[in-house]
Amino acid sequence: MRRVPWGLFALVAAGLLPLAGSRFYLYLGTDIAIMALFAVSLNLLLGYTGLISFGQAAYFGIGAYTCALLMVRAEIPFIPSLLAGGLLGAAAAFLFGSFCIRLTQIYFAMLTLAFAQIVWAAAFKWNSLTGGDTGLTGVPFPGFLDSPVRFYYFTLAVVGISLGLLRRVVGSPFGRMLVTIRENPERAEFIGVHVRRYELAAFVIAGFFSGIAGGLFGVFNHSVFPDFSYWTKSAEVLIMTILGGMYTFLGPAVGAGILLSLNMLVTSYTEYWPLVLGLILAALLFLFPGGVMGFLETRLRRRRHSEARGA
Amino acid sequence: MSLPDPSFLVIQFLSGLTAAMFLFLIASGLSLIFGVLRVLNFAHGSLYMLGAYLTYGVVAWLANTPGRFWVAALGGSIGVALIGGIIERTLLRRLYGREALYQLLFTYALVLIISDAAKLLWGTGQLSVSRPPILGGSVPVFDQVFPRYNIFVILLGPAIALLFWFVLHRTRAGRIIRAAALDREMLGVLGVNVDRLYTAVFIIGAWLAGLGGALVTPVVTIVPGMDVEVIVNAFIVVVIGGLGSFWGALLGALALGQVMSFGILILPRFSLVFVYVLMAVVLVMRPWGLLGKPLRG
Amino acid sequence: MRGVRFLGVIVALTFLVVGTLSAPGLAQQKPIRVGFPIILSGGGALFGQPALTGAQMLVKEVNDKGGVLGRTLELVVRDSKGTPEEATRASRELVLKEGADFLVGGLTSAEGIAISAVAKEQKVIYIAAIPKTTTMTEPGKLHPYVFRAAANSLTEGRSGAVFMAKLPVTKIYTIGPDYEYGQVVTRAFADWLKKLKPEAQIVGQGWPKLGEQDYTPFITTAMAAKPEAVFSTLWGGHFVTFAKQAKPYGFFEKVRVVTAGEGGSPETAMALKDDLPLGLISNSYDVFYYDPVPAHREYVARLKKFTNQEYANSWASTGYIAMQFLVEAIRKAGSTDTDKVIKALEGLTIDSPIGKQTMRAKDHQATRGQFWGTTAKVPEYPFPIMRPVEYIPADDLMD
């Protein structure tokens, strides 16, 4: 049975968004697209390789600062700056990852957290480079993207291409090996797989795309702050990934959409958003064991089975 | 840098000990809960904050009654212990079969809920509790002074540690707890009511956090946000000491307390980065911390 | 896998439908909507909440008297959560979805900068009620749409220097949180002090990290440097924590302390009560027990009634005065057209509850001073207040 290019279809549908004529939803859509990329890149580690990263925001922040600094200080055009953001995110992931992958489970997670906090603290203190806690400001939309619509389409394009590449990665033998490693790292080691090399590679790829997401976010917000690497950002993207469903490719993207939309709705109704959001989060945790996407998938699979039986 | 006055160094050391004891109270509960339940209780800082708020509430309610601080601290910590027990029994328990991530996420949801609950009950203002009168003032130490309340805290830490040593190593219940940290499945096979054990351990951990929050009220301000401020330090302590190790928490707390105390003499403006570098270094060189045991599988 | 595509379609369609439905409708005498992003949860909420209350009271007063230009004033509030990203997102939502014509609020400096960027992007006026960072209004960063009703870090540091120079001291130690605010205020203090009293010297500086819970190492280090006076920029809850920890060391008896960051505010005094050091020289955005102008007394009475609190909160004045500037400017311009209101705001002088305030045309900053005084115990209140206290205008201290 031929695979339906569902992701492409969703992309086209998202491309129709500007027709709604509301600039607000354009901004929301841009935000969701960026966080979707961030979350899916994290899921390469989380869902596919079984590595719990508490510090993915490190690469997000590094990507954001790199891209913004190159654009503002060195006047390098957007696309090369963005790519540089991704590359530096990947480089940092290589550096930090080399240490992290020697550890397992909770220790791995803790070390990723420690590195992310170091990035945050460095950004916070290094006033001359990063602008410190008052941030790096005055990052404009690049000349050829000087309207929200254009920036939205550009973001969609970048995110679409990135997701497409990531899809290739997880569908490739490399990606399948990652899943094997997730299932049973010791067995993989026994059959001669250099588990650590695969894990490090996954870490670097995730770092690259997290950096791209960060670069987009910095330009989108016109400013970059140390907060971009703070642990709360890592927690945010982790929640999106798990809630959306870590065992499907686009689950985290759905999670990003849900969480950002939920945040907008809840904060517009009440100042007690932590209470409401916390309750909803807890409820979703109890009700949807595999995340939202996991739930939907099981439902659809069940319906297909009963249809097959019934017919 | 000229050699500092020795009495100054003594005071710095004592300050480090005070900070260490507070860290110990909150980190030990976190480590205990992780050791037995394998849950990284993100909401531990929230329990600490609840302990502080409850203590403030009782102190305010008891207005001019003598000894109100002690009553409040006891009541506050027990209150938090009960809240912890209820949470474990009714909610957390349902997630045990799932991935560890779900439990962690649940504790994160708890952080959100508890922070707003505190805001609803006590508002957003800054609140303060005074030192209990019998522990006000300070005592001379060489040619400096050191607050009496801090000395109490420094003595209380080891007292609690001793109490736990006794319970963990000299009572049957303690032996079960220690065994649970090593091999939970075996315990179930041996006929131990694992459910009740988990609840008990969670209650004890919550009590320690609540006690920490209660006792810290005379030395800090009670404000929203104190829950997340403290949890990261707690993580650093348990990492240094060893996740799951009660004594590791004590050692880690002592280490971090002194690092923070003397750090400002050696690296005055880099304390922000330094504690995370320390955490990273410990994890790289000895991941299971000073007293932890390497996780199996 | 088909479920994903299905969901994708649903999501996109939902956006389309909702987006079409929220297209702006016919504009009749619709209310003037003012977006108010402010911290309502977590660490900054203790200032954000009262700032919002002050704004809400101004809105109610204006509407009770018939509104602005015959239209009702409406405040649309969002919690900025203390992060600049959320401030950006909320500000965009306020302008684009909620139809806010103006933005007022912000608390931390980072938020102020973030909201200012949105104001520039959306070409909407933003009046900063609390952010003090000078980077918002300095040359190169200033743009037509941003205004500041709050005090700024430069004038705060310099006011501190004015008071320090009056004390018979020459050896001064500074202690402040190690981030932009603490650094800028301390530097402004040191530079101005050098001007006023060249013989004064800074014998050492303590830089606890922002949000430090244990100040004792800094307290003992400060005392070891044997200063005669200390200038602190610790604020809010941080100052309360610091004061509680420093007291048993006899810190405040050994040195004179001048502290910026609103350590002299009634809220700090009410929190600390007997733990508040006496003889402390500090500032506050407002004080309910001293009237610099007659209008202040009525303002305090109204605020007490509005909030049902016995002691009016000093931070309410920030939201109130920021909104006042906006309302007066709209009235003067006779319209809500952004460019006309900008022109009206520049050079505008209003009669605020604390006296005349002028929004400078050259850098869009208000001449917002603060109340400075020395803490003392008084029989009238169950907590110390500042007595003597005076309002120190900022006019001569700004560049």
GROMACS .gro file of C-alpha atoms in nm, chain A residues 38 55-70 81-97 112 115-123 126 129-130 136 203 207-218 224-230 233:
model
   69
   38PHE     CA    1   1.205   2.201   1.794
   55GLY     CA    2   1.851   2.033   2.811
   56GLN     CA    3   1.753   2.060   2.446
   57ALA     CA    4   1.701   2.433   2.495
   58ALA     CA    5   2.080   2.471   2.498
   59TYR     CA    6   2.098   2.419   2.121
   60PHE     CA    7   1.786   2.623   2.067
   61GLY     CA    8   1.947   2.915   2.244
   62ILE     CA    9   2.282   2.870   2.075
   63GLY     CA   10   2.111   2.865   1.737
   64ALA     CA   11   1.916   3.178   1.825
   65TYR     CA   12   2.218   3.374   1.945
   66THR     CA   13   2.439   3.265   1.657
   67CYS     CA   14   2.188   3.358   1.391
   68ALA     CA   15   2.099   3.690   1.553
   69LEU     CA   16   2.459   3.788   1.627
   70LEU     CA   17   2.570   3.718   1.271
   81SER     CA   18   2.315   3.300   0.953
   82LEU     CA   19   2.035   3.055   1.007
   83LEU     CA   20   2.244   2.769   0.875
   84ALA     CA   21   2.528   2.881   1.098
   85GLY     CA   22   2.288   2.868   1.390
   86GLY     CA   23   2.206   2.511   1.308
   87LEU     CA   24   2.572   2.420   1.261
   88LEU     CA   25   2.676   2.574   1.589
   89GLY     CA   26   2.389   2.397   1.759
   90ALA     CA   27   2.519   2.076   1.608
   91ALA     CA   28   2.874   2.154   1.718
   92ALA     CA   29   2.762   2.222   2.073
   93ALA     CA   30   2.561   1.901   2.063
   94PHE     CA   31   2.874   1.716   1.955
   95LEU     CA   32   3.072   1.866   2.240
   96PHE     CA   33   2.813   1.816   2.512
   97GLY     CA   34   2.684   1.495   2.365
  112THR     CA   35   2.202   1.752   2.951
  115PHE     CA   36   2.504   2.177   3.011
  116ALA     CA   37   2.190   2.370   2.919
  117GLN     CA   38   2.211   2.566   3.243
  118ILE     CA   39   2.575   2.643   3.170
  119VAL     CA   40   2.472   2.782   2.831
  120TRP     CA   41   2.203   2.987   3.001
  121ALA     CA   42   2.438   3.119   3.266
  122ALA     CA   43   2.701   3.205   3.005
  123ALA     CA   44   2.444   3.393   2.798
  126TRP     CA   45   2.844   3.751   2.892
  129LEU     CA   46   2.859   3.921   2.350
  130THR     CA   47   2.498   3.839   2.423
  136LEU     CA   48   2.015   4.089   2.209
  203PHE     CA   49   2.234   1.398   1.933
  207GLY     CA   50   2.114   1.973   1.794
  208PHE     CA   51   2.131   2.098   1.437
  209PHE     CA   52   1.756   2.118   1.393
  210SER     CA   53   1.701   2.260   1.741
  211GLY     CA   54   1.950   2.528   1.645
  212ILE     CA   55   1.758   2.603   1.325
  213ALA     CA   56   1.439   2.634   1.527
  214GLY     CA   57   1.617   2.868   1.766
  215GLY     CA   58   1.750   3.082   1.484
  216LEU     CA   59   1.401   3.119   1.340
  217PHE     CA   60   1.260   3.202   1.683
  218GLY     CA   61   1.513   3.475   1.751
  224VAL     CA   62   1.717   3.681   2.182
  225PHE     CA   63   1.727   3.635   2.558
  226PRO     CA   64   1.912   3.394   2.789
  227ASP     CA   65   1.568   3.252   2.875
  228PHE     CA   66   1.582   3.069   2.541
  229SER     CA   67   1.818   2.821   2.707
  230TYR     CA   68   1.664   2.811   3.053
  233LYS     CA   69   1.215   2.605   2.780
   0.00000   0.00000   0.00000
